[in-house]
PDB file of C-alpha atoms in Angstrom:
ATOM      1  CA  MET L  30     -90.619 -37.874  38.650  1.00 45.00           C
ATOM      2  CA  ARG L  31     -89.875 -34.549  36.966  1.00 46.00           C
ATOM      3  CA  GLY L  32     -87.193 -33.466  39.021  1.00 46.00           C
ATOM      4  CA  GLY L  33     -85.180 -36.644  38.916  1.00 45.00           C
ATOM      5  CA  GLN L  34     -85.834 -36.826  35.005  1.00 47.00           C
ATOM      6  CA  SER L  35     -84.475 -33.145  34.769  1.00 45.00           C
ATOM      7  CA  LYS L  36     -82.003 -34.182  36.858  1.00 46.00           C
ATOM      8  CA  HIS L  37     -81.120 -37.180  34.498  1.00 46.00           C
ATOM      9  CA  ARG L  38     -81.361 -34.731  31.336  1.00 48.00           C
ATOM     10  CA  ARG L  39     -78.645 -32.573  32.784  1.00 48.00           C
ATOM     11  CA  GLU L  40     -75.579 -34.381  33.492  1.00 46.00           C
ATOM     12  CA  PRO L  41     -75.312 -35.261  29.212  1.00 46.00           C
ATOM     13  CA  GLU L  42     -75.026 -31.608  29.342  1.00 46.00           C
ATOM     14  CA  HIS L  43     -72.534 -31.064  31.927  1.00 44.00           C
ATOM     15  CA  ARG L  44     -70.058 -33.885  30.711  1.00 47.00           C
ATOM     16  CA  GLN L  45     -70.411 -32.511  27.295  1.00 46.00           C
ATOM     17  CA  SER L  46     -69.238 -29.014  28.349  1.00 45.00           C
ATOM     18  CA  GLU L  47     -66.208 -31.043  30.093  1.00 46.00           C
ATOM     19  CA  GLN L  48     -65.658 -32.908  26.997  1.00 48.00           C
ATOM     20  CA  GLN L  49     -65.632 -29.837  24.474  1.00 48.00           C
ATOM     21  CA  LEU L  50     -63.160 -28.157  27.156  1.00 47.00           C
ATOM     22  CA  PRO L  51     -59.562 -29.996  26.175  1.00 48.00           C
ATOM     23  CA  ARG L  52     -60.812 -29.744  22.260  1.00 50.00           C
ATOM     24  CA  GLU L  53     -60.469 -25.610  22.658  1.00 46.00           C
ATOM     25  CA  ARG L  54     -57.234 -25.911  24.456  1.00 49.00           C
ATOM     26  CA  ARG L  55     -56.091 -28.456  22.259  1.00 47.00           C
ATOM     27  CA  ARG L  56     -56.801 -25.986  19.423  1.00 48.00           C
ATOM     28  CA  LYS L  57     -54.778 -23.092  21.016  1.00 46.00           C
ATOM     29  CA  ARG L  58     -51.722 -25.569  21.430  1.00 49.00           C
ATOM     30  CA  GLY L  59     -52.661 -26.101  17.754  1.00 46.00           C
ATOM     31  CA  SER L  60     -52.750 -22.483  16.891  1.00 45.00           C
ATOM     32  CA  GLY L  61     -49.212 -21.681  19.040  1.00 45.00           C
ATOM     33  CA  ASN L  62     -47.098 -24.011  17.198  1.00 43.00           C
ATOM     34  CA  ALA L  63     -48.417 -22.908  14.272  1.00 39.00           C
ATOM     35  CA  ALA L  64     -47.430 -19.297  15.008  1.00 39.00           C
ATOM     36  CA  GLY L  65     -43.693 -20.835  16.207  1.00 40.00           C
ATOM     37  CA  SER L  66     -43.244 -22.492  12.773  1.00 36.00           C
ATOM     38  CA  VAL L  67     -43.973 -18.710  11.256  1.00 35.00           C
ATOM     39  CA  GLN L  68     -41.608 -17.503  13.635  1.00 38.00           C
ATOM     40  CA  SER L  69     -38.671 -20.067  13.030  1.00 37.00           C
ATOM     41  CA  GLY L  70     -38.917 -19.872   9.587  1.00 37.00           C
ATOM     42  CA  THR L  71     -38.801 -15.650   9.378  1.00 32.00           C
ATOM     43  CA  PRO L  72     -34.983 -15.438  11.152  1.00 32.00           C
ATOM     44  CA  GLN L  73     -33.797 -18.576   8.042  1.00 34.00           C
ATOM     45  CA  SER L  74     -35.472 -16.499   5.581  1.00 31.00           C
ATOM     46  CA  SER L  75     -33.764 -13.119   6.750  1.00 30.00           C
ATOM     47  CA  THR L  76     -30.370 -15.122   7.043  1.00 31.00           C
ATOM     48  CA  GLN L  77     -30.390 -16.005   3.726  1.00 35.00           C
ATOM     49  CA  GLY L  78     -31.046 -13.013   2.238  1.00 37.00           C
ATOM     50  CA  THR L  79     -28.286 -11.375   3.464  1.00 38.00           C
ATOM     51  CA  PRO L  80     -25.069 -10.656   1.172  1.00 38.00           C
ATOM     52  CA  SER L  81     -21.662 -12.401   1.773  1.00 38.00           C
ATOM     53  CA  THR L  82     -19.065 -10.139   3.170  1.00 43.00           C
ATOM     54  CA  ASP L  83     -16.464 -13.070   3.272  1.00 44.00           C
ATOM     55  CA  THR L  84     -13.003 -11.100   1.621  1.00 51.00           C
ATOM     56  CA  ALA L  85     -10.639 -13.537   3.446  1.00 60.00           C
ATOM     57  CA  ASN L  86      -9.512 -14.571  -0.129  1.00 72.00           C
ATOM     58  CA  GLN L  87      -9.125 -11.352  -2.248  1.00 88.00           C
ATOM     59  CA  PRO L  88      -6.867 -11.826  -5.189  1.00 93.00           C
ATOM     60  CA  LEU L  89      -4.049  -9.714  -5.304  1.00 95.00           C
ATOM     61  CA  VAL L  90      -3.188  -7.877  -8.262  1.00 97.00           C
ATOM     62  CA  VAL L  91       0.136  -6.642  -9.463  1.00 98.00           C
ATOM     63  CA  GLU L  92       0.565  -4.712 -12.792  1.00 98.00           C
ATOM     64  CA  LEU L  93       2.562  -5.593 -14.875  1.00 98.00           C
ATOM     65  CA  LYS L  94       4.705  -2.958 -17.426  1.00 98.00           C
ATOM     66  CA  ASN L  95       7.026  -3.025 -19.871  1.00 98.00           C
ATOM     67  CA  ALA L  96      10.810  -1.388 -20.570  1.00 97.00           C
ATOM     68  CA  LYS L  97       8.382   1.699 -21.250  1.00 97.00           C
ATOM     69  CA  MET L  98       6.320   1.782 -18.642  1.00 97.00           C
ATOM     70  CA  GLU L  99       3.304   0.893 -20.442  1.00 98.00           C
ATOM     71  CA  ALA L 100       0.582  -1.844 -18.396  1.00 98.00           C
ATOM     72  CA  ILE L 101       1.011  -4.585 -20.971  1.00 98.00           C
ATOM     73  CA  GLY L 102      -1.386  -6.843 -18.432  1.00 98.00           C
ATOM     74  CA  THR L 103      -1.810  -8.598 -14.445  1.00 98.00           C
ATOM     75  CA  ALA L 104      -0.833 -11.294 -12.715  1.00 98.00           C
ATOM     76  CA  GLU L 105      -3.154 -11.519  -9.582  1.00 98.00           C
ATOM     77  CA  LEU L 106      -1.560 -13.494  -6.494  1.00 98.00           C
ATOM     78  CA  LYS L 107      -3.880 -15.915  -4.244  1.00 96.00           C
ATOM     79  CA  LYS L 108      -3.584 -18.415  -1.082  1.00 95.00           C
ATOM     80  CA  ALA L 109      -4.030 -21.736  -2.562  1.00 94.00           C
ATOM     81  CA  GLU L 110      -3.801 -25.161  -0.527  1.00 91.00           C
ATOM     82  CA  GLY L 111       0.208 -24.975   0.184  1.00 88.00           C
ATOM     83  CA  GLY L 112       1.071 -21.937  -1.445  1.00 96.00           C
ATOM     84  CA  VAL L 113      -0.012 -19.274  -3.516  1.00 97.00           C
ATOM     85  CA  GLU L 114      -1.899 -19.375  -6.785  1.00 97.00           C
ATOM     86  CA  PHE L 115      -0.648 -17.258 -10.034  1.00 98.00           C
ATOM     87  CA  LYS L 116      -3.472 -15.901 -12.658  1.00 98.00           C
ATOM     88  CA  LEU L 117      -1.231 -13.876 -15.611  1.00 98.00           C
ATOM     89  CA  ASN L 118      -3.259 -12.157 -18.073  1.00 98.00           C
ATOM     90  CA  VAL L 119      -0.373 -10.703 -20.001  1.00 98.00           C
ATOM     91  CA  SER L 120      -0.177  -8.560 -24.082  1.00 98.00           C
ATOM     92  CA  GLY L 121       2.786  -7.726 -25.722  1.00 97.00           C
ATOM     93  CA  LEU L 122       5.394 -10.576 -25.155  1.00 98.00           C
ATOM     94  CA  ALA L 123       6.948 -11.964 -27.686  1.00 98.00           C
ATOM     95  CA  PRO L 124       5.558 -15.262 -28.714  1.00 98.00           C
ATOM     96  CA  GLY L 125       6.776 -18.608 -27.445  1.00 98.00           C
ATOM     97  CA  LYS L 126       8.689 -19.421 -23.850  1.00 98.00           C
ATOM     98  CA  HIS L 127       9.419 -16.361 -20.886  1.00 98.00           C
ATOM     99  CA  GLY L 128      11.205 -17.404 -17.771  1.00 98.00           C
ATOM    100  CA  ILE L 129       8.896 -15.482 -14.768  1.00 98.00           C
ATOM    101  CA  HIS L 130      10.355 -15.374 -11.094  1.00 98.00           C
ATOM    102  CA  ILE L 131       9.955 -13.139  -7.792  1.00 98.00           C
ATOM    103  CA  HIS L 132      12.664 -11.032  -6.811  1.00 98.00           C
ATOM    104  CA  GLN L 133      13.762  -9.649  -3.670  1.00 96.00           C
ATOM    105  CA  ASN L 134      13.376  -5.772  -4.059  1.00 97.00           C
ATOM    106  CA  ALA L 135       9.867  -4.725  -4.971  1.00 97.00           C
ATOM    107  CA  LYS L 136      11.318  -1.676  -7.442  1.00 97.00           C
ATOM    108  CA  CYS L 137      10.472  -1.649 -10.957  1.00 98.00           C
ATOM    109  CA  GLU L 138      12.878   1.223 -12.378  1.00 97.00           C
ATOM    110  CA  ALA L 139      12.990   0.796 -16.294  1.00 97.00           C
ATOM    111  CA  PRO L 140      13.965  -0.122 -18.850  1.00 97.00           C
ATOM    112  CA  ASP L 141      15.990  -2.677 -17.572  1.00 97.00           C
ATOM    113  CA  PHE L 142      14.239  -3.306 -13.740  1.00 98.00           C
ATOM    114  CA  LYS L 143      17.808  -4.359 -12.402  1.00 97.00           C
ATOM    115  CA  SER L 144      16.621  -2.125  -9.420  1.00 98.00           C
ATOM    116  CA  ALA L 145      14.344  -5.642  -8.111  1.00 98.00           C
ATOM    117  CA  GLY L 146      17.365  -7.073  -7.553  1.00 97.00           C
ATOM    118  CA  ASP L 147      18.066 -10.983  -7.521  1.00 96.00           C
ATOM    119  CA  HIS L 148      16.071 -14.015  -6.817  1.00 97.00           C
ATOM    120  CA  PHE L 149      13.578 -13.834  -3.333  1.00 97.00           C
ATOM    121  CA  ASN L 150      15.942 -16.490  -1.984  1.00 96.00           C
ATOM    122  CA  PRO L 151      16.709 -16.457   1.082  1.00 95.00           C
ATOM    123  CA  ASP L 152      16.903 -20.153   1.919  1.00 94.00           C
ATOM    124  CA  GLN L 153      20.089 -19.414   0.093  1.00 95.00           C
ATOM    125  CA  LYS L 154      19.666 -22.337  -2.571  1.00 96.00           C
ATOM    126  CA  LYS L 155      20.414 -22.854  -6.144  1.00 96.00           C
ATOM    127  CA  HIS L 156      18.382 -21.512  -9.284  1.00 96.00           C
ATOM    128  CA  GLY L 157      16.501 -24.042 -11.077  1.00 94.00           C
ATOM    129  CA  MET L 158      14.034 -26.346 -10.272  1.00 93.00           C
ATOM    130  CA  ASP L 159      16.244 -28.877 -12.565  1.00 94.00           C
ATOM    131  CA  ASN L 160      19.176 -28.253 -10.100  1.00 94.00           C
ATOM    132  CA  PRO L 161      19.934 -30.245  -7.069  1.00 95.00           C
ATOM    133  CA  GLY L 162      21.070 -27.820  -5.016  1.00 95.00           C
ATOM    134  CA  GLY L 163      17.861 -25.701  -5.751  1.00 93.00           C
ATOM    135  CA  PRO L 164      15.023 -24.224  -6.522  1.00 96.00           C
ATOM    136  CA  HIS L 165      15.387 -20.235  -4.853  1.00 97.00           C
ATOM    137  CA  MET L 166      11.881 -19.851  -3.271  1.00 96.00           C
ATOM    138  CA  GLY L 167      11.078 -17.385  -6.365  1.00 97.00           C
ATOM    139  CA  ASP L 168      11.625 -19.962  -8.901  1.00 97.00           C
ATOM    140  CA  LEU L 169       8.180 -20.375 -11.082  1.00 97.00           C
ATOM    141  CA  PRO L 170       7.301 -22.363 -13.913  1.00 97.00           C
ATOM    142  CA  ASN L 171       7.657 -20.977 -17.758  1.00 98.00           C
ATOM    143  CA  ILE L 172       4.981 -18.704 -19.228  1.00 98.00           C
ATOM    144  CA  GLU L 173       4.557 -19.394 -22.400  1.00 98.00           C
ATOM    145  CA  ALA L 174       3.273 -16.175 -25.229  1.00 98.00           C
ATOM    146  CA  ASP L 175       0.980 -17.256 -28.064  1.00 98.00           C
ATOM    147  CA  ALA L 176       1.356 -16.142 -31.669  1.00 98.00           C
ATOM    148  CA  ASN L 177       0.289 -12.910 -30.493  1.00 98.00           C
ATOM    149  CA  GLY L 178       2.518 -12.080 -27.921  1.00 98.00           C
ATOM    150  CA  LYS L 179      -0.442 -13.187 -25.096  1.00 98.00           C
ATOM    151  CA  VAL L 180      -0.391 -15.236 -22.030  1.00 98.00           C
ATOM    152  CA  ASN L 181      -3.519 -16.658 -20.100  1.00 98.00           C
ATOM    153  CA  THR L 182      -2.487 -18.897 -17.381  1.00 98.00           C
ATOM    154  CA  THR L 183      -2.341 -19.788 -14.142  1.00 97.00           C
ATOM    155  CA  PHE L 184      -0.182 -21.921 -11.602  1.00 97.00           C
ATOM    156  CA  VAL L 185       0.212 -22.979  -8.276  1.00 97.00           C
ATOM    157  CA  SER L 186       3.739 -22.448  -6.296  1.00 97.00           C
ATOM    158  CA  LYS L 187       4.451 -24.276  -3.154  1.00 96.00           C
ATOM    159  CA  ALA L 188       8.209 -22.301  -2.235  1.00 96.00           C
ATOM    160  CA  VAL L 189       5.695 -19.115  -0.886  1.00 97.00           C
ATOM    161  CA  THR L 190       2.802 -17.906   0.606  1.00 96.00           C
ATOM    162  CA  LEU L 191       0.863 -14.629   1.728  1.00 95.00           C
ATOM    163  CA  ASP L 192       1.037 -14.731   5.310  1.00 93.00           C
ATOM    164  CA  LYS L 193       2.585 -12.070   6.641  1.00 91.00           C
ATOM    165  CA  GLY L 194       5.442 -12.316   9.024  1.00 89.00           C
ATOM    166  CA  LYS L 195       6.763 -15.951   7.712  1.00 93.00           C
ATOM    167  CA  THR L 196      10.423 -16.198   5.638  1.00 93.00           C
ATOM    168  CA  ASN L 197       9.135 -17.325   2.857  1.00 95.00           C
ATOM    169  CA  SER L 198       6.255 -14.781   2.389  1.00 95.00           C
ATOM    170  CA  ILE L 199       6.018 -12.322  -0.554  1.00 96.00           C
ATOM    171  CA  SER L 200       3.020 -10.242   0.895  1.00 91.00           C
ATOM    172  CA  GLY L 201       3.744  -7.141   3.433  1.00 85.00           C
ATOM    173  CA  GLY L 202       7.284  -5.943   4.470  1.00 87.00           C
ATOM    174  CA  GLU L 203       8.696  -3.784   1.575  1.00 89.00           C
ATOM    175  CA  GLY L 204       7.171  -6.371  -0.806  1.00 94.00           C
ATOM    176  CA  LYS L 205       8.428  -8.025  -3.672  1.00 97.00           C
ATOM    177  CA  ALA L 206       9.137  -7.945  -7.176  1.00 98.00           C
ATOM    178  CA  LEU L 207       7.994 -10.128 -10.320  1.00 98.00           C
ATOM    179  CA  ILE L 208      10.299 -10.265 -13.400  1.00 98.00           C
ATOM    180  CA  ILE L 209       8.901 -11.716 -16.833  1.00 98.00           C
ATOM    181  CA  HIS L 210      12.123 -12.374 -18.807  1.00 98.00           C
ATOM    182  CA  ALA L 211      12.794 -12.545 -22.704  1.00 98.00           C
ATOM    183  CA  GLN L 212      14.041 -16.081 -22.988  1.00 98.00           C
ATOM    184  CA  PRO L 213      12.463 -19.726 -21.263  1.00 98.00           C
ATOM    185  CA  ASP L 214      14.252 -20.829 -17.921  1.00 98.00           C
ATOM    186  CA  ASP L 215      16.647 -23.010 -17.925  1.00 97.00           C
ATOM    187  CA  GLY L 216      16.019 -24.722 -15.161  1.00 96.00           C
ATOM    188  CA  LYS L 217      19.139 -25.336 -14.067  1.00 95.00           C
ATOM    189  CA  THR L 218      21.694 -22.650 -14.511  1.00 95.00           C
ATOM    190  CA  ASP L 219      22.694 -19.908 -11.982  1.00 93.00           C
ATOM    191  CA  PRO L 220      21.450 -17.154 -11.790  1.00 93.00           C
ATOM    192  CA  SER L 221      18.563 -17.155 -13.220  1.00 94.00           C
ATOM    193  CA  GLY L 222      18.428 -19.782 -15.777  1.00 96.00           C
ATOM    194  CA  ASN L 223      19.930 -17.422 -18.523  1.00 97.00           C
ATOM    195  CA  SER L 224      16.573 -16.797 -19.301  1.00 97.00           C
ATOM    196  CA  GLY L 225      17.649 -13.073 -20.634  1.00 97.00           C
ATOM    197  CA  ASP L 226      16.409  -9.463 -20.594  1.00 97.00           C
ATOM    198  CA  ARG L 227      14.214  -8.405 -17.959  1.00 98.00           C
ATOM    199  CA  VAL L 228      11.310  -7.553 -20.114  1.00 98.00           C
ATOM    200  CA  ALA L 229       8.504  -6.835 -17.763  1.00 98.00           C
ATOM    201  CA  CYS L 230       8.199  -5.577 -13.975  1.00 98.00           C
ATOM    202  CA  GLY L 231       5.068  -5.453 -11.381  1.00 98.00           C
ATOM    203  CA  ILE L 232       5.474  -4.832  -8.004  1.00 98.00           C
ATOM    204  CA  ILE L 233       4.033  -7.476  -5.228  1.00 97.00           C
ATOM    205  CA  LYS L 234       2.854  -5.291  -2.186  1.00 89.00           C
TER     206      LYS L 234
END
């Protein structure tokens, strides 16, 4: 009887050890999952801390100079949807509206800047956005200087691109020139909309 009682008492101990075993395995699995969650979080924090190196749309800066070859400001050109964005920050102009155009030669020889040649016009069209036979690809909207002769404006031309190798590209190759005129462009008269003298010039490369 005593031997039978001892066997009967050991059986629950054996069963208890079997029940404890899966719990230990579950604990190990749980600790493994916790470790995995820490590892998956590590590369994420590392990636977030990496500074961006994207320079795909850095602006092309054009330095503008007057007839005395003094720097009077800049035009920042960058890709925009369907064209090129022009951001002008210029001073030293006469108050009022001024014509501004892209010319075909990357030359700015003072004082008259005639070295820049004619407007950029690969399609041989007439001048002016209001001309039925136009416009030139180099035609741009008038800019307006305030009472202090300053211009701070942004506009987009959809006629041109900064993608090199295209017919309407103003970037690469020998380059182009950006010219500001003394008078406003009337939008229709060849060759430059009666916009008067060339008072500022910058080379686009």
